[in-house]
Coordinates of C-alpha atoms in Angstrom, one line a residue:
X22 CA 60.9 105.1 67.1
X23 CA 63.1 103.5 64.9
X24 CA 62.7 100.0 66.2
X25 CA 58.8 100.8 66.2
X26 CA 58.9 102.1 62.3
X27 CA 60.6 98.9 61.5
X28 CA 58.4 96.4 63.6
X29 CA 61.1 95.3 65.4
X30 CA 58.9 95.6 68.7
X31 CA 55.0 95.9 69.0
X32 CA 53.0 98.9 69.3
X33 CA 52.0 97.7 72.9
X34 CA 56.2 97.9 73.9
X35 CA 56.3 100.9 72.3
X36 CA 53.6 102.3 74.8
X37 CA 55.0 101.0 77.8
X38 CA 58.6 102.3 77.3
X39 CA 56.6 105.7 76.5
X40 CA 54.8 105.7 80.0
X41 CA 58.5 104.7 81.1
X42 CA 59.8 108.0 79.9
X43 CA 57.5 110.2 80.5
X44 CA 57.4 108.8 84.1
X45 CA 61.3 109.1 83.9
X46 CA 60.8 113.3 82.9
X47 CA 58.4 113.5 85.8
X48 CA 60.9 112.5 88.3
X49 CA 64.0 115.2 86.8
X50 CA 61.2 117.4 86.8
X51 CA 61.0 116.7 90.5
X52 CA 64.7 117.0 91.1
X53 CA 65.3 119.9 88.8
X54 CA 62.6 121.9 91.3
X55 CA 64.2 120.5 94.5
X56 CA 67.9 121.6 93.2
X57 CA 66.1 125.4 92.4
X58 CA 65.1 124.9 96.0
X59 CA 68.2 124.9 97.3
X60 CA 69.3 128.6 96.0
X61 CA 72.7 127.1 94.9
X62 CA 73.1 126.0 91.1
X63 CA 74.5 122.2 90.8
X64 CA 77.5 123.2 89.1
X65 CA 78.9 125.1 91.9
X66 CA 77.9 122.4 94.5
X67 CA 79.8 119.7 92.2
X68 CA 82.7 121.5 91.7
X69 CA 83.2 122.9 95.1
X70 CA 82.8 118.9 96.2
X71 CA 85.5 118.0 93.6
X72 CA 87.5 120.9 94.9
X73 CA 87.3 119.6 98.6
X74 CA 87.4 115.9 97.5
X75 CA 91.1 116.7 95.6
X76 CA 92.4 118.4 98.8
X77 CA 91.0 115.4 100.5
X78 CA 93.2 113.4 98.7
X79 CA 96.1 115.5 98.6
X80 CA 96.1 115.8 102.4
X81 CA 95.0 111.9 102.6
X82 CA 98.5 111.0 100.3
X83 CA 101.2 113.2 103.0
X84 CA 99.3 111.9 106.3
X85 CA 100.1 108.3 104.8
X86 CA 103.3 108.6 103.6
X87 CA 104.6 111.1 106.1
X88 CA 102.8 110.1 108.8
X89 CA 100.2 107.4 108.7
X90 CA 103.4 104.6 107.0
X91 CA 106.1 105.8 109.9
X92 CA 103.6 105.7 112.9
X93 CA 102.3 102.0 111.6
X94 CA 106.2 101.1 111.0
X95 CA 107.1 102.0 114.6
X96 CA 103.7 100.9 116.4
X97 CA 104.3 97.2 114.3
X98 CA 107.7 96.4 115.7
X99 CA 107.3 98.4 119.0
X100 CA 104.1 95.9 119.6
X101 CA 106.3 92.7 117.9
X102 CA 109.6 93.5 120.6
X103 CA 107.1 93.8 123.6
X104 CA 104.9 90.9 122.5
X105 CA 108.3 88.7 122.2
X106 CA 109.7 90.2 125.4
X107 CA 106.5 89.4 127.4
X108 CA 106.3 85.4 126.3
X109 CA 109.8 85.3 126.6
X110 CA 109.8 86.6 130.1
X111 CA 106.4 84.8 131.3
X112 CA 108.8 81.5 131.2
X113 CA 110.9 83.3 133.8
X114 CA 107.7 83.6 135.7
X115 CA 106.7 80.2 135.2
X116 CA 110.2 78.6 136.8
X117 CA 111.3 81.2 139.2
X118 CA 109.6 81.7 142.7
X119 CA 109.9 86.0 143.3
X120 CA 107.6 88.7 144.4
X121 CA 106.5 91.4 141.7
X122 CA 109.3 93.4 142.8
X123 CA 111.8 90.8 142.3
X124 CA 110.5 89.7 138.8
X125 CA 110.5 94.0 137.9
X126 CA 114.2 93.7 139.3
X127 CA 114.8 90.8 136.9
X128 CA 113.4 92.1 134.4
X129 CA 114.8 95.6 133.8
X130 CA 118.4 93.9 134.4
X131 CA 117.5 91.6 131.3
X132 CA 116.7 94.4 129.4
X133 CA 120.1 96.3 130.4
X134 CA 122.3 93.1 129.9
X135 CA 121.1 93.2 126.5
X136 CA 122.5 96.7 125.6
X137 CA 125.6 95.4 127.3
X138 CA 126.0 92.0 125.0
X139 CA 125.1 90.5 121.4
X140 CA 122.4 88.2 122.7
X141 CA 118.5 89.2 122.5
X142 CA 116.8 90.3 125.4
X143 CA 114.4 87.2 124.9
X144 CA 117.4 84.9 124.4
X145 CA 118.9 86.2 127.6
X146 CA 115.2 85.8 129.4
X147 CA 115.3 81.9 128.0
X148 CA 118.7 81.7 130.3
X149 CA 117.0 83.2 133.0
X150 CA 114.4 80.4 132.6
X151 CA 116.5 77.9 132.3
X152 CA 118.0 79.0 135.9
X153 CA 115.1 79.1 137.5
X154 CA 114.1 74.8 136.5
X155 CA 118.0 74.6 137.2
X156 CA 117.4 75.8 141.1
X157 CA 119.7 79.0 140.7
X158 CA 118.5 81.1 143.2
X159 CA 116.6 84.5 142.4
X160 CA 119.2 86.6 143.9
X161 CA 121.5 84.8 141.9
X162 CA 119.6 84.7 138.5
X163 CA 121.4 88.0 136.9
X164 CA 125.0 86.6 137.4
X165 CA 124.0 83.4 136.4
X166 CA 122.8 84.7 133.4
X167 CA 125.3 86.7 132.7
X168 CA 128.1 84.1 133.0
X169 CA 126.6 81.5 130.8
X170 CA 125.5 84.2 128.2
X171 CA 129.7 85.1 128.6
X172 CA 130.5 81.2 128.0
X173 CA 128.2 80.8 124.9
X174 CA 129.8 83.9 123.3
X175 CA 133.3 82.7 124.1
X176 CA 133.3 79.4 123.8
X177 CA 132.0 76.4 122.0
X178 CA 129.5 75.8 124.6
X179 CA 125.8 77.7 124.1
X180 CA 124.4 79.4 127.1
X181 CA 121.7 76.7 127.5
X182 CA 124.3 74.2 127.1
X183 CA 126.4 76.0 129.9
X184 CA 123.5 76.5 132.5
X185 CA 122.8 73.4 132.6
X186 CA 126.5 71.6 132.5
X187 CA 127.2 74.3 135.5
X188 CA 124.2 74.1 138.0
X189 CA 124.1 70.1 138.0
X190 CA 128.3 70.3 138.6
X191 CA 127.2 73.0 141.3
X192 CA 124.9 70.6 143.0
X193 CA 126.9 67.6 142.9
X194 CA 130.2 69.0 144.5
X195 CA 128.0 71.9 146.4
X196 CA 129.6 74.9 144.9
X197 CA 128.4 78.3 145.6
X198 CA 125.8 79.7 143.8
X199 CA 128.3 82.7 143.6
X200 CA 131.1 81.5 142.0
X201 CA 129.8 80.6 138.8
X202 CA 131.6 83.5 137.1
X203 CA 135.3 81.7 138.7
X204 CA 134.0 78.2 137.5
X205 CA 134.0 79.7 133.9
X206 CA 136.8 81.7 134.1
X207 CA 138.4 77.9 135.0
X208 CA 137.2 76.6 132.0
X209 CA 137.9 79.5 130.0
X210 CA 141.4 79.2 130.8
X211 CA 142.0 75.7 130.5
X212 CA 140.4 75.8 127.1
X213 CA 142.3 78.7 125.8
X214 CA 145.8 76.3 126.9
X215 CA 144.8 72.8 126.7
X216 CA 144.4 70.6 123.5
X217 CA 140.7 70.4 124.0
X218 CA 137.3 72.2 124.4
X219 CA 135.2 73.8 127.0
X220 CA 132.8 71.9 125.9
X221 CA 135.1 68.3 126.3
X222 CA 136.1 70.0 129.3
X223 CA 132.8 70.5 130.9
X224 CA 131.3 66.9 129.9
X225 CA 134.9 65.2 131.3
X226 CA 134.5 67.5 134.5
X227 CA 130.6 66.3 134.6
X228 CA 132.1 62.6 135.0
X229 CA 134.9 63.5 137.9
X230 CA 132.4 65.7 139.8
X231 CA 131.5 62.9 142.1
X232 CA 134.5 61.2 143.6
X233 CA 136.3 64.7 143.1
X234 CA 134.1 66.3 145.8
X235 CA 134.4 62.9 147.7
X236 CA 137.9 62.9 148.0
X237 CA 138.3 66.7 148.6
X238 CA 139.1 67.9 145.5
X239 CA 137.9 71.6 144.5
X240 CA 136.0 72.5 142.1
X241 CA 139.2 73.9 140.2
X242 CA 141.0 70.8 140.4
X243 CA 137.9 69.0 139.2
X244 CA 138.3 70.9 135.9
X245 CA 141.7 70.9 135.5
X246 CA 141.4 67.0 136.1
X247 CA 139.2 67.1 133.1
X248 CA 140.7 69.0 131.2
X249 CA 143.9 67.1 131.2
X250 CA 142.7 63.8 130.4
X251 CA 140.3 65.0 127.0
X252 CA 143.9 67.0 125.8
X253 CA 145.4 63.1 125.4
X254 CA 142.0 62.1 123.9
X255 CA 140.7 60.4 126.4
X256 CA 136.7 60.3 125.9
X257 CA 134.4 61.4 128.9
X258 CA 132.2 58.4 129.2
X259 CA 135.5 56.2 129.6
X260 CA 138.0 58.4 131.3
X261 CA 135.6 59.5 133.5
X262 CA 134.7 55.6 134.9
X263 CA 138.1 54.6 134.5
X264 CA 139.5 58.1 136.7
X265 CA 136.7 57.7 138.9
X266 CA 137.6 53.8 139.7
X267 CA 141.4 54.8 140.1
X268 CA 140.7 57.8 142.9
X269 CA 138.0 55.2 144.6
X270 CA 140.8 52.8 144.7
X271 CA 143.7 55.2 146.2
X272 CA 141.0 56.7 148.7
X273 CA 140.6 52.9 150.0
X274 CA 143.9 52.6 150.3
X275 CA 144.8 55.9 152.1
X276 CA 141.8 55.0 154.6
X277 CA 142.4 51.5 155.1
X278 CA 146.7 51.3 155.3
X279 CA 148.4 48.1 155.1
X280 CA 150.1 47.4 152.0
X281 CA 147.8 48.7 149.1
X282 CA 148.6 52.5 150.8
X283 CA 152.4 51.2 150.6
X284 CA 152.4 50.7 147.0
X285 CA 150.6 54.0 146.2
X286 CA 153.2 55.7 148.2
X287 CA 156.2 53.2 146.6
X288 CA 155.1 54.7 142.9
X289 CA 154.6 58.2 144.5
X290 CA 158.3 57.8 145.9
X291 CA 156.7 58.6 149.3
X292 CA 156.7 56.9 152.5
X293 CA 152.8 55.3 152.8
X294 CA 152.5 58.3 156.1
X295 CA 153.8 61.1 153.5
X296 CA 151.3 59.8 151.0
X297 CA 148.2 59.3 153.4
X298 CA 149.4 62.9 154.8
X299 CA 148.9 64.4 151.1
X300 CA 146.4 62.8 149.9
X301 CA 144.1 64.1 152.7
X302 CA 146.0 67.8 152.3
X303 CA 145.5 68.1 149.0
X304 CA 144.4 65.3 146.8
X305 CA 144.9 66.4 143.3
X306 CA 148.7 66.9 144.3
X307 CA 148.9 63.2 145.7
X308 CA 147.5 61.9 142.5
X309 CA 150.0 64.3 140.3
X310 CA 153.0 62.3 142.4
X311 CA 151.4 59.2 141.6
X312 CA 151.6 59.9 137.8
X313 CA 155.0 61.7 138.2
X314 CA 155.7 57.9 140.1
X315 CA 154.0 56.5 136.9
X316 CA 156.3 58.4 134.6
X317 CA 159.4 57.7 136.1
X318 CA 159.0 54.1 136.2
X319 CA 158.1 53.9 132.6
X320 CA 161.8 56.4 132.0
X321 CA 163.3 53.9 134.2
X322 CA 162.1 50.9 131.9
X323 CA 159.6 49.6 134.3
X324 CA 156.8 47.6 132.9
X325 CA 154.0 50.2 133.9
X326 CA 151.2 47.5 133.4
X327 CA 152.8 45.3 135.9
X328 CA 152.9 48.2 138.3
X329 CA 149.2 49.3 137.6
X330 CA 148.2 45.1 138.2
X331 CA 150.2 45.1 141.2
X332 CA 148.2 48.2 142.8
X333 CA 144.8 46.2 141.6
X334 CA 144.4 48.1 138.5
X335 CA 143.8 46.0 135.6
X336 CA 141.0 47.3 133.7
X337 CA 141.6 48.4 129.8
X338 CA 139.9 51.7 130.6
X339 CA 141.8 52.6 133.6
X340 CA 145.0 51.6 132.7
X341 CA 145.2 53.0 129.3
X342 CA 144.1 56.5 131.1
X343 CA 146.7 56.2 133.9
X344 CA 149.5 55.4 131.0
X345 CA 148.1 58.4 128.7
X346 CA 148.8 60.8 131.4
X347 CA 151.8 59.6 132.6
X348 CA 153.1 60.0 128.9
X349 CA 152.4 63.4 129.5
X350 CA 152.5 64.2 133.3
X351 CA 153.2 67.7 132.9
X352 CA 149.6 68.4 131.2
X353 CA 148.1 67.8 134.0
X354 CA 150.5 69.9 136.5
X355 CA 149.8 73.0 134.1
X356 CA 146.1 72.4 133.9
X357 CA 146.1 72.0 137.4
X358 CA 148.0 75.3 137.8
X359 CA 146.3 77.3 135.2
X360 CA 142.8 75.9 137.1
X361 CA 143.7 77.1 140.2
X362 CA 145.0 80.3 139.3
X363 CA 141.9 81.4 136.5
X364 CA 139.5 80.4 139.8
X365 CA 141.6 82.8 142.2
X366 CA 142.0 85.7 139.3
X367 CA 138.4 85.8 137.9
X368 CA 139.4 87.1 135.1
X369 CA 139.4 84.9 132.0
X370 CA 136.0 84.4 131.1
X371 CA 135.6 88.4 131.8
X372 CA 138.7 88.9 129.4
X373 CA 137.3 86.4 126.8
X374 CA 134.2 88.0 126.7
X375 CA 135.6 91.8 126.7
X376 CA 137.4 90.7 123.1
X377 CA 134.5 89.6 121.6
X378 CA 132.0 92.3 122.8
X379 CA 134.3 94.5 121.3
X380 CA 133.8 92.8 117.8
X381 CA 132.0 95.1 114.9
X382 CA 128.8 92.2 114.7
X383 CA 128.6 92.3 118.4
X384 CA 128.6 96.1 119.0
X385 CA 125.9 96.1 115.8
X386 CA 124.3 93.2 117.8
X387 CA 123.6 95.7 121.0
X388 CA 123.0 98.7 118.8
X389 CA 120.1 96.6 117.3
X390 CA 119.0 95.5 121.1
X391 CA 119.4 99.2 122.3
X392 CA 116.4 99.8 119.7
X393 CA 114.2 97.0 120.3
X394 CA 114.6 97.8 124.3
X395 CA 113.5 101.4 123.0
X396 CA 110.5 99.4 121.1
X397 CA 109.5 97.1 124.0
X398 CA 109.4 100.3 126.1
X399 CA 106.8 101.9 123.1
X400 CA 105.0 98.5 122.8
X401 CA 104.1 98.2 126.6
X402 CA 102.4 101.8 126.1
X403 CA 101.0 100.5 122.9
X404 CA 99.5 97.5 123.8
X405 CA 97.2 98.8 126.0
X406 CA 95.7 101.5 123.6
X407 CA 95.0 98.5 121.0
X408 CA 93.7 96.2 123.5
X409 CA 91.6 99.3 124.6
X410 CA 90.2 99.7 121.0
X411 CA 89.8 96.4 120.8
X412 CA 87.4 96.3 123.8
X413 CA 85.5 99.2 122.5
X414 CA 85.0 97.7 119.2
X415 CA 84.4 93.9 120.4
X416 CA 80.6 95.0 121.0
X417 CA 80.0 96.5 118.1
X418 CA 81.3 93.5 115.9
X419 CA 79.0 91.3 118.2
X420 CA 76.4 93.2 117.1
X421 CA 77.0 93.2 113.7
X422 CA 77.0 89.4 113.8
X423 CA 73.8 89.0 115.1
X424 CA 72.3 91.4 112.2
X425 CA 70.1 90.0 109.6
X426 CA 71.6 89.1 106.4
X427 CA 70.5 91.7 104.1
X428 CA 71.3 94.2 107.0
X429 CA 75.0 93.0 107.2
X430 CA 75.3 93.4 103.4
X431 CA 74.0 96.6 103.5
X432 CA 76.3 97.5 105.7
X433 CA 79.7 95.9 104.3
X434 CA 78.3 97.9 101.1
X435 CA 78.2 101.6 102.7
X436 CA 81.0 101.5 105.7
X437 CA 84.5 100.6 107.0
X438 CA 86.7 101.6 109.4
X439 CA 89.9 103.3 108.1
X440 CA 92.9 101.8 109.7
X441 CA 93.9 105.4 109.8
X442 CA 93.3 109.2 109.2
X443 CA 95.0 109.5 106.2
X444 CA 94.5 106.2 104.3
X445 CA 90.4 106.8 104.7
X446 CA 91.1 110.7 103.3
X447 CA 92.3 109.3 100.2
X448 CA 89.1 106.7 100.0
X449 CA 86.9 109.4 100.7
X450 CA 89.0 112.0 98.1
X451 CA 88.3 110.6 95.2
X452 CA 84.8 109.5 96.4
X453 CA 83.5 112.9 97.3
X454 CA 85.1 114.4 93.8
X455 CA 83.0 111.6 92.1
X456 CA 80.1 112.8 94.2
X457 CA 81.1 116.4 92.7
X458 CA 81.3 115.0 88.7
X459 CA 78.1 113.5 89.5
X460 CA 75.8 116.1 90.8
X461 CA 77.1 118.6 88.2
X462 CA 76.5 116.2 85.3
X463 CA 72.9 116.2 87.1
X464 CA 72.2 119.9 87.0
X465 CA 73.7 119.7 83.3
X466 CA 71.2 116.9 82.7
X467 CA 68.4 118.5 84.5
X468 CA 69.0 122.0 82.8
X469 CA 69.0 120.1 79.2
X470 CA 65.6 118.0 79.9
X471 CA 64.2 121.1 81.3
X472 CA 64.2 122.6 77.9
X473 CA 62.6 119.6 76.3
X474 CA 65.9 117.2 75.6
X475 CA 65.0 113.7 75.8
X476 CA 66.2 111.6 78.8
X477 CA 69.3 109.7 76.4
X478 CA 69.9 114.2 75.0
X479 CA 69.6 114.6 78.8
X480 CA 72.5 111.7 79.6
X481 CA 74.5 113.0 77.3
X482 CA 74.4 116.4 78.2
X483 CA 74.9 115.5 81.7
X484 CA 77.4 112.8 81.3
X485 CA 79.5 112.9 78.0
X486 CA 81.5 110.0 78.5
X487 CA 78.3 108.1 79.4
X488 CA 76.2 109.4 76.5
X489 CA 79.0 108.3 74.2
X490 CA 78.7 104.9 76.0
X491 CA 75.0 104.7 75.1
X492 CA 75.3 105.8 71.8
X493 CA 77.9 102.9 70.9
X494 CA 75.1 100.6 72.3
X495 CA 73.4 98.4 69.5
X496 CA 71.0 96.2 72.1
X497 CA 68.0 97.3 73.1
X498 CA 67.9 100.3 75.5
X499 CA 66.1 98.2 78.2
X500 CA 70.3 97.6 79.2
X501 CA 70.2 100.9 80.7
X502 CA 67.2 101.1 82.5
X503 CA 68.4 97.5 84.0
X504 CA 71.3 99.3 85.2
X505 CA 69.0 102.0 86.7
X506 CA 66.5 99.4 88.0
X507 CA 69.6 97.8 90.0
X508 CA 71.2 101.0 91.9
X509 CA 67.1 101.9 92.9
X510 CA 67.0 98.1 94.2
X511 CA 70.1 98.5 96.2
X512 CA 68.9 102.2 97.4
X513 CA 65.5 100.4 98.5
X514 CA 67.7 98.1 100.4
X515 CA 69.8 100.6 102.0
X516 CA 66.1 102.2 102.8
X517 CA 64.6 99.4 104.3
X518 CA 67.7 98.8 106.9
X519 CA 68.4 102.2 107.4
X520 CA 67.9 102.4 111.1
X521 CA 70.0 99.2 111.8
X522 CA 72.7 100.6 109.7
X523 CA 72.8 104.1 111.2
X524 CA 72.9 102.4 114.6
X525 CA 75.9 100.7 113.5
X526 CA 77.5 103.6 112.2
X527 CA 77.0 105.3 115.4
X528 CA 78.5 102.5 117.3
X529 CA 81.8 102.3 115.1
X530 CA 82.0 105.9 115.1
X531 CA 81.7 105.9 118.7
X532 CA 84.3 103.9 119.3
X533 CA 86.8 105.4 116.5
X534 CA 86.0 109.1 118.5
X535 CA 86.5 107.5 121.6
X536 CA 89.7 106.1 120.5
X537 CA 91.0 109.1 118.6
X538 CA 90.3 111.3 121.7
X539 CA 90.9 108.8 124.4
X540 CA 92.8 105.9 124.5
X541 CA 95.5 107.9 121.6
X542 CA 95.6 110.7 123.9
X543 CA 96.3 108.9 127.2
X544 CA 99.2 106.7 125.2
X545 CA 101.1 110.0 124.0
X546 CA 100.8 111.1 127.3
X547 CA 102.1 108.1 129.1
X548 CA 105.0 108.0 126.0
X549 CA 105.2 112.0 126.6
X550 CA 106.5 111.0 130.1
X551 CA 108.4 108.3 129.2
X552 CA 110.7 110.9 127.3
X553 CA 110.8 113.2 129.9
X554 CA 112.1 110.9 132.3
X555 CA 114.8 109.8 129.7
X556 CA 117.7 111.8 130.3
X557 CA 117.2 110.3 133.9
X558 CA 117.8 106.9 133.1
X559 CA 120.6 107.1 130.2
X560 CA 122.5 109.4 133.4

């Protein structure tokens, strides 16, 4: 009126936003009836949906801190432990040749070494893989396992590292698939005594392992060989030619005679029949005479260079070894002793690994793999039910693709699926008590424009905050009825698609009921059981 007394806008505006209003009272009119219709006042409705929508979220807040936040926790790294598990242990399937039973076999004793040791059950499954390319048979995958997990926790040597040094020196001097365990109770020892490293140890005994086994010498003596020889610094790619040259040279002899076998057995201080006779008995002692021989010469004054040319040994590599460990011919008697006894005993590398299982980090180490055992156990039950929901909800999202545009929108606008009970209660919470403020500010409205207010008396009535809003206005008042004019648009929207969008809903809700009374059911069970049977398998 204002705007008209003042010309501001012409008499033929003034009409139109006249029709606009009294078309505007006509419709409260309509709603004002429709709410008397009902027999309940809007007051009570909105406050009895602002009561419900505060208990909403009151109840929505405890389910997701109390419940909603641990059940997620758990269900995340129960799902992570059997996830890892399961690739881990599909590269046990991939390299090892077993029937189901065998692979459940191998895996449940995966799972209980790791409650027994420091390393992950999906590290320990990576050794178990490793076996399997190396040839280690299925029967004797576990022990396998078990030793070189033993040798990367005791030694300087990592399990991979170990499992593959072990099975390629198993298969060149055809050891037993069973006596891994003495192997590294061999090297244990003769680490733990020797000036060098399992690790030296193992590459040195890596070089011998051929002529060793051709000559007869066990796989002990093979180590012990090797261990003596890196403790006087003698590198592996060197000594191990050089050594290997030297025994090729002596076996010659011994098979051969003549005079080559006689000056062995004259540096031995043999006879060349006593020599022959031990080096076929027991090789590793004939070549300890020999360096004894060595040694004594060189105590005697002997030029030991002279000695070494006169037996055909000449090269740099293989004389400077032979002189090394006659300078110190008593490392390799006490490596060879040590050796032999760790191999017989078995007890070393059991010993070794007893002290440092018995560690504070490792016992934390198999506390923490007790629980994610416990978590791979959940996650199998788990991963099921998700996969399940999964299924139920993979139509449903087709669907939804192949939607119109303006359906899809609609859609997205109006619905969501909770990610649980309680986070959606505290969505919908504060939602319905909104729904609550706003039908009571409606009856309020209504009940003012009923008694002749105008529409902005009737807003205000209705809606203080938003009448205060309008009154700060300055622009025109076609700002508000823009605002109105857009919710109608998106209402007519909603309208239009309303049968695609309540099929969707029907479909998602479908498949939330279905999981909620379903699949959730059938995994509590199955976990239900699990527990049961617990006291079972810790006895």
């Amino acid at each position: 009126n204002e705007q008209f007394r003042k010309g501001e806008i012409s008499e033929e505006q003034y009409r139109a936003f006249q029709r606009e209003v009294v078309k505007a009272e006509q419709e409260l009119e309509k709603f004002e009836k429709q709410l008397r219709e009902t027999g309940l006042t809007a007051e009570k409705v909105g406050q009895k949906l602002k009561d419900a929508g505060q208990k909403m979220t009151d109840i929505g807040k405890d389910l997701s801190l109390k419940v909603t936040a641990p059940i997620v926790g758990l269900g995340t790294v129960a799902a992570k432990a059997a996830i890892g598990f399961e690739s881990a242990f599909a590269g046990v399937r991939k390299t090892v040749d077993a029937t189901e039973e065998e692979f459940a076999q191998l895996e449940q004793g995966i799972r209980d070494m790791a409650k027994q040791m420091p390393a992950s059950a999906t590290d320990i499954a990576a050794v178990a893989e490793a076996a399997g390319q190396l040839g280690i048979e299925t029967d004797n995958i576990l022990k396998f396992t078990e030793t070189m997990i033993g040798l990367g926790e005791a030694t300087n040597l990592t399990a991979e590292e170990g499992a593959t040094q072990f099975a390629r020196f198993a298969n060149i001097v055809g050891m037993s698939q069973q006596d891994f365990d003495r192997l590294g109770s061999s090297v244990v020892a003769l680490g733990n005594s020797l000036a060098t490293t399992e690790a030296e140890i193992v590459e040195m005994g890596m070089r011998l392992a051929g002529q060793g086994a051709q000559i007869g010498m066990t796989e002990a003596q093979i180590m012990a060989l090797a261990a003596a020889m890196s403790s006087v610094g003698i590198e592996a790619e060197a000594g191990g030619t050089a050594m290997s040259t030297t025994l090729k040279k002596m076996q010659t002899a011994v098979s051969l005679g003549g005079k080559d076998l006689e000056k062995f057995a004259q540096v031995a201080r043999m006879s060349a029949a006593e020599f022959a006779r031990a080096f076929q008995a027991d090789p590793a002692a004939a070549l300890q005479s020999f360096i004894d021989g060595l040694a004594e010469s060189s105590a005697a004054g002997e030029n030991l260079t002279l000695v070494l040319n006169d037996l055909g040994i000449s090269g740099i590599r293989e004389s400077d070894t032979l002189l090394r460990l006659a300078g110190a011919n008593d490392v390799l008697r006490n490596a060879l002793e040590t050796s032999t006894t760790a191999w017989e005993e078995n007890i070393a590398l059991q010993n070794e690994v007893a002290q440092r299982y018995a560690t504070t980090e490792s016992q934390l180490a198999m506390f923490k793999n007790s629980i994610l055992d416990l978590g791979i156990t959940l996650g199998e039950i788990i991963i099921p039910a998700l996969i399940s929901l999964v299924d139920a909800i993979r139509p449903v999202v087709d669907w939804l693709a192949n939607l119109s545009p303006q359906a899809q929108k609609a859609i997205i606008a109006i619905a969501g699926i909770a990610a649980a009970i309680g986070p959606l209660l505290l969505i919908l919470g504060p939602v319905v008590s909104a729904i609550g403020t706003l039908v009571t500010g409606l009856g309020a409205m209504s009940a003012a424009m009923a008694g002749g207010a105008s529409i902005v008396a009737g807003l205000t009535a209705g809606f203080p905050a938003l009448g205060a809003a309008i009154t700060l206005l300055t622009g025109p008042i076609g700002i508000v009825i823009a605002a109105i004019a857009g919710l109608v648009a998106a209402g007519v929207l909603i309208y239009k698609n309303w049968d695609e969008i309540k099929e969707a809903l029907d479909r998602v809700w479908g498949a939330i009921v279905d999981f909620f009374t379903k699949t959730i059911p059938e995994a509590i069970e199955k976990g239900l059981k699990w527990f049961s049977e617990l006291p079972g398998k810790v006895a």
